[in-house]
PDB file of C-alpha atoms in Angstrom:
ATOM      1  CA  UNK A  15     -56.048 -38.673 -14.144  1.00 72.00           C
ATOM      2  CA  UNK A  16     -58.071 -36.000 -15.099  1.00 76.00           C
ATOM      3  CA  UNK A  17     -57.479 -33.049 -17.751  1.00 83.00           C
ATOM      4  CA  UNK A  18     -59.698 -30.062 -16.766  1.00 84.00           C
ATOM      5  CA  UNK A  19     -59.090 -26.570 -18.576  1.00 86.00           C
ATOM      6  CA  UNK A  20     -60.007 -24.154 -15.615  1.00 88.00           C
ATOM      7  CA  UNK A  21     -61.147 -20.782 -15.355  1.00 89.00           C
ATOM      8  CA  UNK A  22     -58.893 -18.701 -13.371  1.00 89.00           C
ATOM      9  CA  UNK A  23     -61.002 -16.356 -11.020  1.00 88.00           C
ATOM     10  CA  UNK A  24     -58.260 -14.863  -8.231  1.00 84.00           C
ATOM     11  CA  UNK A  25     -61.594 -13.408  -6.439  1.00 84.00           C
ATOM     12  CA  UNK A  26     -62.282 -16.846  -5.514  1.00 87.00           C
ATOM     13  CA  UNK A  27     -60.331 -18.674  -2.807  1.00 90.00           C
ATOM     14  CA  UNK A  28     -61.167 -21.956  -3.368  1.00 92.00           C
ATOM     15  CA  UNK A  29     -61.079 -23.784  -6.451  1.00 94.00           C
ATOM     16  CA  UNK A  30     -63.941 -26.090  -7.839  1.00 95.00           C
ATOM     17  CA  UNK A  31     -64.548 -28.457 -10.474  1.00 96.00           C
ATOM     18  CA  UNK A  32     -68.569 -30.562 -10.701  1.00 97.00           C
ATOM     19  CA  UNK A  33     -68.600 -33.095  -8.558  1.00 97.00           C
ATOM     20  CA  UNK A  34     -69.661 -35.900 -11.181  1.00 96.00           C
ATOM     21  CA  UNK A  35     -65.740 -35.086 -12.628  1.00 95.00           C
ATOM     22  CA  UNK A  36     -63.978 -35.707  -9.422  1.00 95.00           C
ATOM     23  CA  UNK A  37     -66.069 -38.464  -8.439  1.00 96.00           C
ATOM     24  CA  UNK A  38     -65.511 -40.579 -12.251  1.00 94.00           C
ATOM     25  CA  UNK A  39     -61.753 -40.582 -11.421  1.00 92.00           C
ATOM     26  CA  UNK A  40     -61.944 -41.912  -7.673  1.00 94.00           C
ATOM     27  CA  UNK A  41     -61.689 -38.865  -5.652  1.00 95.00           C
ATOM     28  CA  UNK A  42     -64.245 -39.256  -3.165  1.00 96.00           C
ATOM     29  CA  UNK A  43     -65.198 -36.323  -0.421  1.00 97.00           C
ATOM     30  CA  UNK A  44     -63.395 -36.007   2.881  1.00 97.00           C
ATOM     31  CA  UNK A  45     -65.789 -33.602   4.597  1.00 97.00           C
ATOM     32  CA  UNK A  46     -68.119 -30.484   3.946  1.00 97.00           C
ATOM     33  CA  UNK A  47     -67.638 -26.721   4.500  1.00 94.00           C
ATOM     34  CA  UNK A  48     -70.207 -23.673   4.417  1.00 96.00           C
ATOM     35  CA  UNK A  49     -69.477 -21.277   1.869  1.00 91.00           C
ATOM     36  CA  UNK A  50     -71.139 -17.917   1.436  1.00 91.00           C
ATOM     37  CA  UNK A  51     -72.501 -17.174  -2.171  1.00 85.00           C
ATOM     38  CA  UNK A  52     -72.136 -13.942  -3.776  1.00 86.00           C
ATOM     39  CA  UNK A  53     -76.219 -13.563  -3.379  1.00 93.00           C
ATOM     40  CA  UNK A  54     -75.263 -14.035   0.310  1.00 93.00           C
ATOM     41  CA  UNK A  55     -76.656 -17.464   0.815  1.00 95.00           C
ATOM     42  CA  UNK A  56     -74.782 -20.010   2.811  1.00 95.00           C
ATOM     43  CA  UNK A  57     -74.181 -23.611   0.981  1.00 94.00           C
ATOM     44  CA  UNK A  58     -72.586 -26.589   2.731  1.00 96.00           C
ATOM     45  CA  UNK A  59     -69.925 -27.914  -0.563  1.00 97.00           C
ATOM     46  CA  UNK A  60     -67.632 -31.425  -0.116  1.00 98.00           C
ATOM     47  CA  UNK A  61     -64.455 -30.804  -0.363  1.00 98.00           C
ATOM     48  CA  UNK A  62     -61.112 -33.063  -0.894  1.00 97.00           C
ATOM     49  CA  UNK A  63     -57.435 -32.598  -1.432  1.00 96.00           C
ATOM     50  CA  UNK A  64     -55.396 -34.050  -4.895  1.00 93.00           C
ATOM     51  CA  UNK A  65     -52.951 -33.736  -6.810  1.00 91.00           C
ATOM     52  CA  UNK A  66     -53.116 -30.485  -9.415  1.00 89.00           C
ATOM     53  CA  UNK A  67     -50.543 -29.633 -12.315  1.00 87.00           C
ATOM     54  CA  UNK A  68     -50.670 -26.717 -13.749  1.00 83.00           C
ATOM     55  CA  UNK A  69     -48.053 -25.503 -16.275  1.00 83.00           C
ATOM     56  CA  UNK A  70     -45.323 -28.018 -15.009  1.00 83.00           C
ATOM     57  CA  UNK A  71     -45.734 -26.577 -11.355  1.00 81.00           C
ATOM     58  CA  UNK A  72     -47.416 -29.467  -9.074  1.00 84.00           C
ATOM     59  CA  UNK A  73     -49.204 -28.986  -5.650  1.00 87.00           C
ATOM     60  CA  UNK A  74     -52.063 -30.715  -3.522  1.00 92.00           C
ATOM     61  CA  UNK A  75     -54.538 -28.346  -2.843  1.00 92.00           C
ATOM     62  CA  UNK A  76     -58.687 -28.779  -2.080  1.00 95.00           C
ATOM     63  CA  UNK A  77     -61.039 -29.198  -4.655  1.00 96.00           C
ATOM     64  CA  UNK A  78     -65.013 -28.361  -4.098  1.00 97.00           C
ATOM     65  CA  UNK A  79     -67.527 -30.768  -5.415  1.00 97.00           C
ATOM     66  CA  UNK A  80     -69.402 -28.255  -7.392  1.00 95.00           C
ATOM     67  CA  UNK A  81     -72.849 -28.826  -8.900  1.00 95.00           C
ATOM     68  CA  UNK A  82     -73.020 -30.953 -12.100  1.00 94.00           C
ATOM     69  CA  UNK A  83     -73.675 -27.389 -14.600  1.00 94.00           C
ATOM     70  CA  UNK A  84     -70.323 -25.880 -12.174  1.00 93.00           C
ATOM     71  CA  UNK A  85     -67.883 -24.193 -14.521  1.00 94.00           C
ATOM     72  CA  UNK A  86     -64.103 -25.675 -13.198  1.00 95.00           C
ATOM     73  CA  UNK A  87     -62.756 -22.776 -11.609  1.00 94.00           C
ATOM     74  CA  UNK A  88     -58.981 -22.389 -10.185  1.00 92.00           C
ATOM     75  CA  UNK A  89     -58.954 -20.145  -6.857  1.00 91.00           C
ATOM     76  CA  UNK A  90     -56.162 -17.551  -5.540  1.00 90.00           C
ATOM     77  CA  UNK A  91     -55.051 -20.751  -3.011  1.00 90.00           C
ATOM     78  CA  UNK A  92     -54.286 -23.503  -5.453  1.00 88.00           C
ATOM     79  CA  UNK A  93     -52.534 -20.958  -7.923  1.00 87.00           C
ATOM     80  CA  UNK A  94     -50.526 -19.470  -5.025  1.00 87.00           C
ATOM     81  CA  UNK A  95     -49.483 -23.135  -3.662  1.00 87.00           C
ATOM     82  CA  UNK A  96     -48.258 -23.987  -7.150  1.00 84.00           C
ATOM     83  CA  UNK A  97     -46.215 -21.273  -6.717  1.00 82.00           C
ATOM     84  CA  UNK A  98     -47.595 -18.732  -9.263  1.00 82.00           C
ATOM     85  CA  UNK A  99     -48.056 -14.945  -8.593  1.00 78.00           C
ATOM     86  CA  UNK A 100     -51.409 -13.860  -6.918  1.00 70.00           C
ATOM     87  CA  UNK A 101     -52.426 -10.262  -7.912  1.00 67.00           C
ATOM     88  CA  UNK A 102     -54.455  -7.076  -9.508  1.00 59.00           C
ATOM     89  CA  UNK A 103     -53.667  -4.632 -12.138  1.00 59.00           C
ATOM     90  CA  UNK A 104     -55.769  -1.515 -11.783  1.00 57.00           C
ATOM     91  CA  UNK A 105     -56.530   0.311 -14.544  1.00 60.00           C
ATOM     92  CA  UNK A 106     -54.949   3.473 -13.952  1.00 56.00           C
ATOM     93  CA  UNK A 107     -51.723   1.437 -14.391  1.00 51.00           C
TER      94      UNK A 107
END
């Protein structure tokens, strides 16, 4: 088990925490996937599924092996499959 406080950034899809974290409680890669940066480049990331809490709600949802200085970010997915609300307030509201 691993307690990670998270970032939540809804502009991101995927969630990711540094790989050296997933990898010192046994969760080991199960493939890779290209991801496009914000500065446009293209990275190849591992990825994996487990098991994430959050607030009492749990879900399995992927996880990106992020490089070791990686700030543990929750995406739009993993928030939406632990059944949590998804949106954007603008500011004219």
């Amino acid at each position: 088990t691993l307690t990670i406080d998270f970032v939540i950034d809804v502009a991101l899809k995927e969630s990711v925490v540094p790989a050296f974290q997933l990898r010192k409680i046994g969760i080991q890669p199960e493939g890779k996937r290209p991801y496009q940066l914000a500065n446009g480049h293209f990275e190849e990331y591992e990825f994996a599924f487990a098991e994430i809490s959050l607030l009492d709600e749990n879900t399995v949802g992927l996880l990106l092996f992020g490089p070791e200085d990686a700030e543990p970010t929750l995406g739009a997915i993993n928030l939406l499959a632990a059944g949590f609300s998804v949106g954007f307030k603008s500011e004219a509201q």
